[in-house]
Amino acid sequence: MNWHHIVTVYLKELRDSLRDRRTLISMIVIPTLIMPLLMFGIGAVMTKVIKSAREEASRIVILGGEDSPGIVAALKADQRFRVVPAAGDYKQMVSEKKVRLAVEIPAGFEAGLKAGAPTTVMLYHYEGEMKSGLGASAVERFFRDLREKTIESRLADRGLAAEVVKPFEVKRQNVAPPEKVGGNIIGGLIPYIIIILCFTGAMYPAIDLTAGEKERGTMETLLCSPVHRVNIVLGKFLMVMTASIATMCLTLLSTGVSLAIGGSFFTGGGRAAAAAQAVGGAAKAAGVMPSIDPVGILGVFALIAPVAVLFAAVLLTISLFAKSYKEAQSYVSPLIIVVIMPAMLGMLPGIELTAKTALVPILNLSLACKEMLSGVWHWPYLALIFGSTCAYAAAALALCVKMFDREEVMFRE
Amino acid sequence: MIEALHLTKTFKDKKRGLIKAVDDVSFTCHPGQIYGLLGANGAGKTTTLRLLATLLKPSSGSCTLAGHDAATAGLQVRANVGFLAASTALYGRLTAREMITYFGRLNGLADAEIRTRVKRLADELDMHEFLDRRCDKFSTGMKQKTSIARTLIHDPAVMIFDEPTLGLDVMTARTIVKFVRECRNRGKTVIYSTHVMSEVEKLCDTIGIIHGGRLVAEGTLAALRTRFGEQDMEEIFVQAVGGEAALLAALKN
């Protein structure tokens, strides 16, 4: 190893890459913009859409109800509904989204209420369609209220208290601290996004520095210099690492800034509930805004470093096989799925950090991040994850050096 | 000085099995002389030169360049060799100066030394006008001049040229040929591969004809003319490789 050579190669690759538009976009532009875009762009649009869908009066069709004018009038008078006359087939109207749902009031509904005969109100809705679902819940609430009132009046008629049919109440109270809630909701998502960006940030420089050089004919120029190939590999590897880590840091920075601004944005005023709904139902149930343990972010950072080494070495090795940029892209692109799968598994409930899962690369990171961001630190597991990932990374780097020494790889024809 | 002794290189090919790209090739080139390696496409020229430049390792045999054994002292060999081929390109996103400086540093030169040498090379090759422009915008002539400066930055004793005029226009090709002569005049050991007969006639002190990986004839132009009883280099070449039929068969392969 000759540090002078490694640094010379590294500095040249750094300058070269900073002049390459493709690398710049994947290394700097995407990571800086993706978080604010995700949080404000998509988040704000979702919040707005859900809010307007909630506030908008549901267009409904009433079927039957000729002998129950009181109920029909009450539905029509309710601000939450806009009753439209049935035109043609009601199922078609629901399917074509002209109305959110159709309410079928059975014959003799009001008479049945008075006489105490059980009847069934049918709601025809469109499963999976959010607006239809919201409308159906609103109509259901309307009839539930009506049922409660009916029960109360029947009990009163018989001289009984309301508690007769309500012997006790069930209430929920959240005991998880806000950062735990945040860790569980956002904790799964953040490492997932960081892992992908860490990979894509390393992808383009890795291809450019190996297959790209072969394609442009500069690899042979470089190999005839009096530099040991180990030093060339290490210089190139450091550059790919730099790109990967730069991508990661910029992502974390923009996430931090987005959260800082976004936190006050989301908690500000009456939007909190709607925003919490957009983040996940759990946050609403908890009744607090999720927050993230800042020390956890540092932990994530420390654990991702060896993963960045692993990615850089693997990507360099694979792209080295290819003769051209395009060929390398076709080898490397499917790898994103290999990276995403374990990262996604980590987001699933039920998969927990154990001695076994701590040895599965990427999955272990995803699981550990979730815990660290919720303020839980399993030191033995964290050490195991760090150690095993370092071992994988070292093996990948050794393989990469070996490949650089193989003629049939370097001069594939 | 270049000494090649029984150089052999075999490759594995999926369709054709084991191929001897270079088969028992021995020759010597002396300082202040140009050794021309003449051969058709696929005759083994590039592989031979890559073996000399330590880019490839020989399957058997050995070679010594500037007193260093290629098998055991690859780094010293490369430190004393300037390698210019059609396949050794420039970094498009670097300027000519950055490109030359990079290779100066890789050769272990100090920055002050590199600055002096870059200035001298730019004077000699008339490069000042485009020295600080990016290589991807260069004409072929500018590119070749930059490549030449790159191979000369560490002032190597041995120069290896692998078809350096391939695909170049007449003017640029002439610049290269002129430069190769200058290398010889400065006392460097030069090996030059080509399939252009006229270049060999004009340039080379000794000519080696390579065919199917084997060195089939070797000597000065005069000696080859006497041996084959022909004046024209092309006729000599065809005879040396065993006639047109043999050449055609080799090219089909």
XYZ file of C-alpha atoms in Angstrom:
666
model
C 0.000 0.000 0.000
C 1.293 3.390 -0.998
C -0.742 6.252 0.473
C 0.718 8.802 -1.907
C -0.623 6.782 -4.841
C -3.973 6.077 -3.165
C -4.501 9.772 -2.414
C -3.396 10.770 -5.932
C -5.866 8.337 -7.504
C -8.595 9.382 -5.054
C -8.177 13.115 -5.636
C -8.188 12.631 -9.399
C -11.325 10.474 -9.241
C -12.988 13.028 -6.964
C -12.276 15.875 -9.363
C -13.323 13.737 -12.330
C -16.589 12.671 -10.661
C -17.475 16.190 -9.554
C -17.352 17.132 -13.228
C -19.694 14.286 -14.172
C -23.305 15.356 -14.273
C -24.736 11.862 -13.711
C -22.683 11.378 -10.554
C -23.519 14.865 -9.291
C -27.236 14.293 -9.693
C -27.218 10.945 -7.902
C -24.762 12.116 -5.233
C -25.983 15.621 -4.399
C -29.195 16.704 -6.103
C -31.410 13.665 -5.424
C -30.515 13.174 -1.745
C -30.945 16.873 -0.995
C -34.305 17.161 -2.670
C -35.944 13.812 -2.009
C -36.749 14.258 1.691
C -38.273 17.741 1.504
C -40.173 16.627 -1.591
C -41.469 13.511 0.153
C -42.367 15.291 3.369
C -43.778 18.531 2.040
C -44.780 17.672 -1.472
C -46.460 14.326 -1.071
C -47.283 14.882 2.609
C -48.966 18.206 1.964
C -50.875 16.911 -1.039
C -52.062 13.877 0.929
C -53.083 16.006 3.895
C -54.967 18.373 1.640
C -56.726 15.655 -0.319
C -57.775 13.787 2.815
C -58.915 16.977 4.499
C -61.018 18.119 1.565
C -62.472 14.635 1.167
C -63.393 14.718 4.846
C -64.951 18.163 4.731
C -66.793 17.703 1.478
C -70.454 16.693 1.886
C -71.019 13.079 0.772
C -73.295 12.732 -2.226
C -75.671 9.909 -1.478
C -78.723 8.323 -3.043
C -81.659 7.215 -0.921
C -83.476 4.095 -2.028
C -86.939 3.493 -0.640
C -87.953 5.366 2.481
C -91.290 6.575 1.051
C -93.041 5.469 4.226
C -90.265 6.879 6.462
C -90.338 10.629 5.671
C -88.776 11.591 9.028
C -85.512 9.700 8.390
C -85.274 10.932 4.809
C -85.806 14.514 5.979
C -83.164 14.103 8.733
C -80.622 12.766 6.204
C -81.409 15.633 3.839
C -81.109 18.189 6.659
C -77.699 16.787 7.802
C -74.769 19.031 6.710
C -72.587 15.969 6.076
C -74.745 14.646 3.240
C -76.050 15.893 -0.059
C -78.920 13.711 -1.139
C -79.234 13.443 -4.901
C -82.196 11.895 -6.716
C -81.635 8.380 -8.012
C -81.110 8.407 -11.766
C -81.054 4.915 -13.260
C -79.212 2.037 -11.606
C -77.839 3.011 -8.166
C -75.013 0.423 -8.394
C -73.817 2.059 -11.567
C -73.979 5.491 -9.969
C -71.748 4.255 -7.119
C -69.396 2.508 -9.540
C -69.078 5.587 -11.692
C -68.408 7.650 -8.563
C -71.363 9.947 -9.243
C -72.408 9.294 -5.647
C -70.354 7.933 -2.770
C -72.928 5.387 -1.718
C -76.555 4.373 -1.859
C -78.630 4.074 1.368
C -81.499 1.615 1.213
C -84.155 2.254 3.826
C -86.409 -0.812 4.168
C -90.167 -0.536 3.806
C -91.864 0.257 7.079
C -88.628 1.429 8.766
C -90.185 4.168 10.932
C -93.188 1.974 11.714
C -90.786 -0.776 12.752
C -88.944 1.639 15.058
C -92.190 2.459 16.830
C -93.368 -1.151 16.992
C -89.981 -2.529 18.018
C -89.643 -4.804 14.963
C -86.011 -5.263 13.803
C -85.136 -3.961 10.310
C -81.938 -3.668 8.271
C -80.601 -0.519 6.558
C -78.356 -1.409 3.601
C -75.396 0.766 2.541
C -74.126 0.112 -0.987
C -70.567 1.389 -1.155
C -67.446 0.917 -3.299
C -64.846 -1.099 -1.381
C -61.337 0.352 -1.470
C -62.418 3.785 -2.636
C -61.510 6.261 0.094
C -64.324 8.765 -0.483
C -66.928 6.008 -0.583
C -65.515 4.588 2.651
C -65.621 7.977 4.374
C -69.236 8.477 3.227
C -70.236 5.021 4.447
C -68.715 5.703 7.886
C -70.580 9.006 8.123
C -73.901 7.398 7.238
C -73.188 4.582 9.663
C -72.508 7.125 12.405
C -75.814 8.815 11.577
C -77.752 5.570 12.005
C -75.737 4.582 15.106
C -76.741 7.854 16.742
C -80.326 7.183 15.763
C -80.119 3.680 17.261
C -78.680 5.033 20.528
C -81.463 7.591 20.752
C -84.047 4.886 20.068
C -82.571 2.671 22.783
C -82.528 5.540 25.257
C -86.154 6.422 24.590
C -87.217 2.762 24.838
C -85.392 2.422 28.158
C -86.960 5.655 29.375
C -90.416 4.344 28.366
C -89.806 1.326 30.594
C -88.379 3.492 33.362
C -84.839 2.107 33.122
C -81.510 4.001 33.237
C -79.191 4.173 30.172
C -76.490 2.252 32.126
C -78.572 -0.908 31.889
C -77.290 -1.540 28.392
C -73.876 0.056 29.042
C -72.500 -1.653 32.140
C -68.948 -0.338 31.569
C -66.771 1.745 29.249
C -63.531 0.757 27.428
C -60.915 3.478 26.936
C -57.450 3.539 25.438
C -54.476 5.424 26.859
C -51.032 5.570 25.208
C -48.027 4.932 27.458
C -45.344 4.867 24.742
C -43.154 7.966 24.860
C -43.482 10.150 21.742
C -40.021 9.151 20.425
C -40.941 5.477 20.641
C -44.003 6.155 18.528
C -41.846 8.170 16.149
C -39.227 5.411 16.007
C -41.822 2.831 15.097
C -43.546 4.911 12.464
C -40.695 6.849 10.884
C -37.886 4.606 12.155
C -38.715 1.904 9.644
C -38.952 4.355 6.798
C -35.799 6.408 7.342
C -33.215 3.588 7.192
C -35.090 2.197 4.207
C -34.719 5.454 2.311
C -31.125 5.949 3.494
C -30.123 2.418 2.426
C -31.510 2.968 -1.053
C -29.857 6.370 -1.405
C -26.587 5.048 -0.043
C -26.717 2.401 -2.759
C -27.748 4.664 -5.633
C -25.203 7.271 -4.533
C -22.430 4.675 -4.900
C -23.869 3.118 -8.048
C -22.985 5.693 -10.689
C -19.440 6.462 -9.545
C -18.739 2.720 -9.185
C -19.819 2.082 -12.769
C -18.087 5.173 -14.085
C -14.785 4.369 -12.373
C -14.611 0.801 -13.679
C -16.743 -0.138 -16.683
C -16.851 3.516 -17.745
C -13.051 3.689 -17.740
C -12.790 0.456 -19.694
C -15.273 1.712 -22.263
C -13.494 5.042 -22.700
C -10.100 3.316 -22.919
C -8.564 5.069 -19.931
C -8.256 1.907 -17.834
C -5.353 0.664 -19.937
C -3.700 4.084 -19.701
C -3.996 3.936 -15.931
C -2.755 0.349 -15.670
C 0.483 1.128 -17.490
C 1.485 3.598 -14.793
C 3.914 2.291 -12.146
C 1.213 2.011 -9.483
C 0.344 -1.215 -7.746
C -3.216 -2.266 -8.560
C -4.145 -2.419 -4.876
C -3.541 1.326 -4.669
C -5.655 1.983 -7.745
C -8.511 -0.073 -6.293
C -8.284 1.659 -2.927
C -8.226 5.119 -4.495
C -11.275 4.300 -6.571
C -12.971 2.619 -3.645
C -12.467 5.714 -1.456
C -14.139 7.808 -4.139
C -17.170 5.520 -4.333
C -17.346 5.573 -0.516
C -17.221 9.356 -0.569
C -20.136 9.459 -2.977
C -22.094 6.993 -0.882
C -21.435 8.835 2.376
C -22.067 12.242 0.807
C -25.428 10.955 -0.391
C -26.201 9.639 3.083
C -25.117 12.825 4.919
C -27.057 15.074 2.596
C -30.109 12.869 3.049
C -29.799 12.996 6.834
C -29.258 16.738 6.754
C -32.221 17.409 4.534
C -34.310 14.976 6.619
C -33.322 16.816 9.790
C -34.157 20.194 8.310
C -37.423 18.860 6.863
C -38.388 17.400 10.241
C -37.494 20.587 12.093
C -39.549 22.711 9.735
C -42.115 20.020 9.091
C -42.659 19.349 12.810
C -43.877 22.872 13.462
C -45.705 22.818 10.159
C -47.596 19.688 11.104
C -48.268 20.514 14.745
C -49.322 24.057 13.918
C -53.087 24.625 14.339
C -55.872 22.326 13.339
C -53.782 20.545 10.768
C -52.169 18.304 13.372
C -54.883 15.685 13.358
C -55.033 15.476 9.577
C -51.249 15.308 9.300
C -51.026 12.613 11.946
C -53.607 10.697 9.994
C -51.376 10.957 6.946
C -48.351 9.666 8.857
C -50.250 6.763 10.293
C -53.279 5.972 12.361
C -51.155 5.062 15.375
C -49.957 8.604 15.853
C -53.523 9.818 16.026
C -54.386 7.147 18.549
C -51.394 8.201 20.616
C -52.604 11.749 20.446
C -49.070 13.187 20.229
C -46.790 14.228 17.427
C -44.107 11.554 16.912
C -40.569 12.756 17.522
C -37.205 11.070 16.901
C -34.308 10.546 19.286
C -31.476 12.702 17.845
C -28.797 10.395 19.336
C -30.509 7.622 17.369
C -29.716 9.475 14.155
C -26.011 9.385 15.083
C -26.306 5.655 15.771
C -27.866 5.106 12.358
C -24.994 7.065 10.853
C -22.386 4.889 12.597
C -24.028 1.648 11.515
C -24.495 2.708 7.920
C -20.762 3.457 7.454
C -19.716 -0.225 7.086
C -22.745 -0.810 4.853
C -21.485 1.988 2.617
C -18.119 0.176 2.453
C -19.914 -3.039 1.550
C -21.973 -1.353 -1.176
C -18.943 0.444 -2.609
C -16.847 -2.732 -2.774
C -19.631 -4.922 -4.184
C -20.619 -2.343 -6.782
C -17.001 -1.841 -7.867
C -16.447 -5.601 -8.193
C -19.587 -6.183 -10.225
C -19.165 -3.203 -12.531
C -15.559 -4.208 -13.120
C -16.789 -7.290 -14.980
C -18.670 -5.231 -17.525
C -17.105 -3.915 -20.692
C -19.332 -0.867 -20.956
C -21.375 1.544 -18.857
C -24.605 0.065 -20.212
C -23.570 -3.500 -19.480
C -22.644 -2.532 -15.928
C -25.982 -0.796 -15.457
C -27.824 -3.925 -16.471
C -25.845 -5.935 -13.886
C -26.219 -3.426 -11.082
C -29.809 -2.176 -11.478
C -31.459 -5.478 -10.439
C -29.319 -5.358 -7.293
C -31.525 -2.540 -5.993
C -34.227 -5.153 -5.425
C -31.748 -7.333 -3.513
C -31.049 -4.315 -1.320
C -34.677 -3.232 -0.942
C -36.053 -6.653 0.042
C -34.232 -7.009 3.392
C -34.758 -3.307 4.081
C -38.495 -3.794 3.577
C -38.565 -6.959 5.681
C -37.230 -4.850 8.521
C -40.318 -2.669 8.344
C -42.683 -5.610 8.813
C -44.115 -6.138 12.275
C -42.978 -9.294 14.049
C -39.447 -9.407 12.638
C -37.300 -8.478 15.610
C -33.607 -8.040 16.234
C -32.115 -11.386 17.325
C -28.666 -12.936 17.148
C -29.687 -14.497 13.809
C -31.216 -11.449 12.157
C -28.251 -9.387 13.376
C -26.102 -11.352 10.918
C -28.263 -10.679 7.849
C -26.798 -7.648 6.097
C -29.127 -4.684 5.468
C -31.999 -6.378 7.364
C -29.961 -6.040 10.574
C -29.397 -2.368 9.848
C -33.063 -1.777 9.180
C -34.059 -3.461 12.456
C -31.374 -1.754 14.525
C -32.279 1.655 13.133
C -35.889 1.192 14.116
C -34.794 0.489 17.698
C -32.172 3.197 17.941
C -34.527 5.850 16.611
C -37.000 4.870 19.347
C -34.244 5.219 21.937
C -33.615 1.488 22.551
C -29.941 0.442 22.491
C -29.154 -3.303 22.428
C -25.399 -2.920 22.653
C -24.434 -6.604 22.093
C -26.578 -6.758 18.957
C -25.288 -3.428 17.714
C -21.713 -4.672 18.145
C -22.600 -7.882 16.331
C -24.167 -5.934 13.452
C -21.231 -3.567 13.201
C -18.710 -6.394 13.374
C -20.429 -8.680 10.885
C -21.014 -5.874 8.388
C -17.347 -4.860 8.668
C -16.351 -8.469 7.973
C -18.617 -8.642 4.899
C -17.274 -5.297 3.701
C -13.649 -6.400 4.119
C -14.351 -9.621 2.206
C -16.010 -7.666 -0.617
C -13.073 -5.262 -0.787
C -10.572 -8.129 -0.897
C -12.566 -9.696 -3.722
C -12.506 -6.389 -5.592
C -8.695 -6.174 -5.303
C -8.442 -9.757 -6.535
C -10.627 -8.964 -9.556
C -8.386 -6.031 -10.454
C -5.491 -8.455 -10.679
C -7.271 -10.797 -13.076
C -6.410 -10.282 -16.715
C -9.574 -11.903 -18.028
C -11.623 -9.351 -16.083
C -9.538 -6.298 -16.886
C -9.041 -7.152 -20.574
C -12.297 -8.920 -21.377
C -12.848 -9.076 -25.101
C 16.892 -2.332 -24.103
C 14.092 -4.867 -24.509
C 14.786 -8.588 -24.400
C 11.984 -11.058 -24.995
C 12.784 -14.730 -24.437
C 10.363 -17.461 -25.586
C 7.345 -15.312 -24.724
C 4.143 -17.366 -24.856
C 0.616 -16.337 -23.958
C -2.404 -18.625 -24.092
C -6.027 -17.605 -23.640
C -9.054 -19.727 -22.995
C -11.834 -19.233 -25.504
C -15.305 -20.729 -25.055
C -15.670 -21.683 -28.725
C -12.126 -22.365 -29.823
C -10.599 -23.752 -26.645
C -7.001 -22.826 -25.793
C -5.540 -20.189 -28.108
C -1.865 -19.343 -28.332
C -2.020 -15.600 -28.960
C 1.771 -15.340 -28.636
C 3.830 -18.441 -29.342
C 7.504 -18.651 -28.368
C 8.470 -15.134 -29.431
C 12.062 -13.992 -28.815
C 13.677 -10.734 -29.949
C 15.934 -7.951 -28.766
C 15.633 -4.180 -29.286
C 18.542 -1.887 -28.584
C 18.621 1.701 -27.376
C 18.568 4.244 -30.179
C 16.771 1.806 -32.466
C 13.225 1.231 -33.593
C 12.004 -2.348 -33.697
C 8.953 -2.727 -35.942
C 6.465 -5.459 -35.197
C 4.538 -6.093 -38.408
C 1.461 -8.286 -38.486
C -2.104 -8.605 -39.709
C -5.067 -8.053 -37.391
C -5.107 -10.720 -34.710
C -1.506 -11.797 -35.369
C -0.517 -11.207 -31.727
C 0.998 -7.708 -31.863
C -1.096 -6.145 -29.111
C -0.748 -9.143 -26.815
C 3.055 -9.116 -27.244
C 3.228 -5.417 -26.399
C 0.871 -5.813 -23.421
C 3.181 -8.557 -22.147
C 6.142 -6.176 -22.456
C 4.256 -3.419 -20.632
C 3.353 -5.929 -17.835
C -0.369 -5.390 -18.441
C -0.579 -9.149 -19.040
C 1.485 -11.936 -17.521
C 3.133 -14.435 -19.903
C 2.068 -18.094 -19.718
C 5.728 -18.966 -20.175
C 8.912 -17.237 -21.233
C 10.213 -13.949 -19.919
C 11.071 -10.398 -20.885
C 13.409 -7.760 -19.552
C 12.953 -4.035 -20.092
C 15.553 -1.435 -19.112
C 17.239 -4.099 -17.017
C 14.123 -5.094 -15.044
C 12.407 -8.444 -15.274
C 8.724 -8.005 -16.124
C 7.662 -10.988 -14.042
C 9.320 -9.921 -10.792
C 9.686 -6.133 -11.082
C 6.533 -4.980 -12.836
C 6.486 -1.595 -11.113
C 10.097 -0.772 -12.119
C 9.384 -1.913 -15.685
C 6.341 0.381 -15.923
C 8.315 3.243 -14.387
C 10.750 2.965 -17.307
C 8.212 2.441 -20.061
C 6.053 4.850 -22.022
C 3.091 2.975 -23.501
C 1.033 4.536 -26.238
C -1.709 2.556 -27.966
C -4.870 3.268 -29.872
C -6.602 1.876 -26.777
C -4.905 4.188 -24.242
C -7.314 7.114 -24.113
C -7.438 10.367 -22.132
C -9.737 11.327 -19.261
C -12.302 13.455 -21.036
C -13.282 15.452 -17.971
C -9.686 16.454 -17.147
C -7.722 19.179 -18.911
C -4.542 18.262 -20.785
C -2.460 19.757 -17.963
C -4.356 17.794 -15.288
C -4.020 14.624 -17.321
C -0.254 14.946 -17.717
C 0.197 16.056 -14.095
C -1.808 13.045 -12.866
C 0.541 10.624 -14.611
C 3.534 12.601 -13.413
C 2.343 12.123 -9.835
C 1.611 8.434 -10.389
C 5.215 8.156 -11.592
C 6.357 9.635 -8.310
C 7.507 13.016 -9.623
C 7.391 16.103 -7.389
C 4.953 18.857 -8.363
C 7.689 21.406 -9.132
C 9.408 18.900 -11.422
C 6.092 18.130 -13.130
C 5.461 21.838 -13.781
C 8.844 22.252 -15.477
C 8.389 19.134 -17.571
C 4.838 20.042 -18.611
C 6.087 23.429 -19.783
C 8.927 21.857 -21.766
C 6.658 19.224 -23.341
C 4.056 21.872 -24.200
C 6.776 23.929 -25.889
C 8.044 20.955 -27.882
C 4.618 19.695 -28.917
C 3.067 23.162 -29.360
C 0.330 22.491 -26.799
C 0.035 25.805 -24.933
C -3.136 26.840 -26.709
C -5.182 23.903 -25.399
C -3.239 22.919 -22.273
C -6.003 24.073 -19.914
C -8.964 22.844 -21.904
C -10.863 19.635 -21.247
C -9.729 16.618 -23.283
C -13.258 15.605 -24.404
C -13.407 18.735 -26.617
C -10.095 17.957 -28.366
C -9.458 17.143 -32.019
C -7.636 13.838 -32.674
C -4.401 15.766 -33.193
C -4.679 17.502 -29.813
C -5.550 14.190 -28.183
C -2.496 12.461 -29.649
C -0.217 15.296 -28.557
C -1.605 15.083 -25.022
C -1.140 11.293 -25.027
C 2.444 11.709 -26.187
C 3.118 14.209 -23.417
C 1.528 11.753 -20.967
C 3.862 8.911 -22.050
C 6.909 11.200 -21.867
C 6.303 12.944 -18.545
C 8.535 10.503 -16.636
C 11.142 10.433 -19.452
C 11.125 6.644 -19.910
C 14.011 4.743 -21.450
C 11.718 2.398 -23.368
C 8.818 3.445 -25.600
C 6.124 1.011 -26.719
C 3.800 2.071 -29.514
C 0.846 -0.131 -30.398
C -0.570 0.931 -33.767
C -0.406 4.585 -32.753
C -1.536 5.880 -36.154
C -4.643 3.687 -36.357
C -7.599 5.710 -37.611
C -5.749 9.023 -37.640
C -5.746 11.606 -40.420
C -2.565 12.077 -42.475
C -1.346 15.161 -40.621
C -1.756 13.658 -37.166
C -0.173 10.385 -38.295
C 2.839 12.332 -39.588
C 3.205 14.104 -36.235
C 3.306 10.732 -34.511
C 5.838 9.248 -36.900
C 8.031 12.340 -36.468
C 7.776 11.974 -32.717
C 8.716 8.274 -32.816
C 11.862 9.190 -34.764
C 12.716 11.814 -32.172
C 12.460 9.193 -29.454
C 15.024 7.090 -31.300
C 17.293 10.119 -31.806
C 17.221 10.737 -28.065
C 18.578 7.232 -27.538
C 15.387 5.551 -26.355
C 14.592 1.921 -27.080
C 11.491 1.939 -29.294
C 9.156 -0.885 -30.284
C 6.487 -0.036 -32.802
C 3.662 -2.292 -33.956
C 1.657 -1.696 -37.098
C 0.034 -3.353 -40.066
C 0.913 -0.440 -42.348
C 3.801 -1.563 -44.589
C 4.982 1.933 -45.551
C 5.445 2.966 -41.908
C 7.715 -0.001 -41.310
C 9.798 0.800 -44.384
C 10.241 4.451 -43.392
C 10.722 4.045 -39.688
C 12.130 0.769 -38.438
C 15.733 -0.352 -38.016
C 14.763 -3.972 -37.432
C 11.532 -5.596 -38.575
C 9.852 -8.600 -36.974
C 7.004 -10.214 -38.913
C 4.480 -11.859 -36.625
C 1.883 -14.322 -37.835
C -0.422 -16.570 -35.811
C 1.428 -15.585 -32.658
C 4.809 -16.674 -34.031
C 7.691 -14.499 -35.140
C 8.098 -15.843 -38.702
C 10.839 -13.534 -39.990
C 13.165 -10.946 -38.532
C 15.901 -8.655 -39.812
C 16.712 -5.245 -41.267
C 14.772 -4.134 -44.329
C 17.801 -4.885 -46.509
C 18.246 -8.360 -45.011
C 14.560 -9.205 -45.522
C 14.745 -7.982 -49.134
C 17.691 -10.273 -49.817
C 16.139 -13.237 -48.014
C 12.808 -13.106 -49.862
C 14.132 -11.701 -53.129
C 11.523 -8.918 -53.155
C 11.835 -5.125 -52.960
C 8.289 -4.346 -51.904
C 7.541 -4.703 -48.171
C 4.036 -6.016 -48.837
C 5.382 -8.837 -51.016
C 7.977 -9.676 -48.387
C 5.251 -9.811 -45.743
C 2.956 -12.083 -47.779
C 5.825 -14.447 -48.498
C 6.961 -14.471 -44.873
C 3.540 -15.514 -43.593
C 3.325 -18.365 -46.131
C 1.373 -16.872 -49.017
C -2.005 -15.211 -49.490
C -3.985 -18.355 -48.628
C -2.340 -18.623 -45.204
C -2.961 -14.914 -44.542
C -6.589 -15.212 -45.567
C -7.108 -18.249 -43.328
C -5.540 -16.430 -40.374
C -7.717 -13.355 -40.898
C -10.862 -15.514 -41.021
C -9.983 -16.932 -37.670
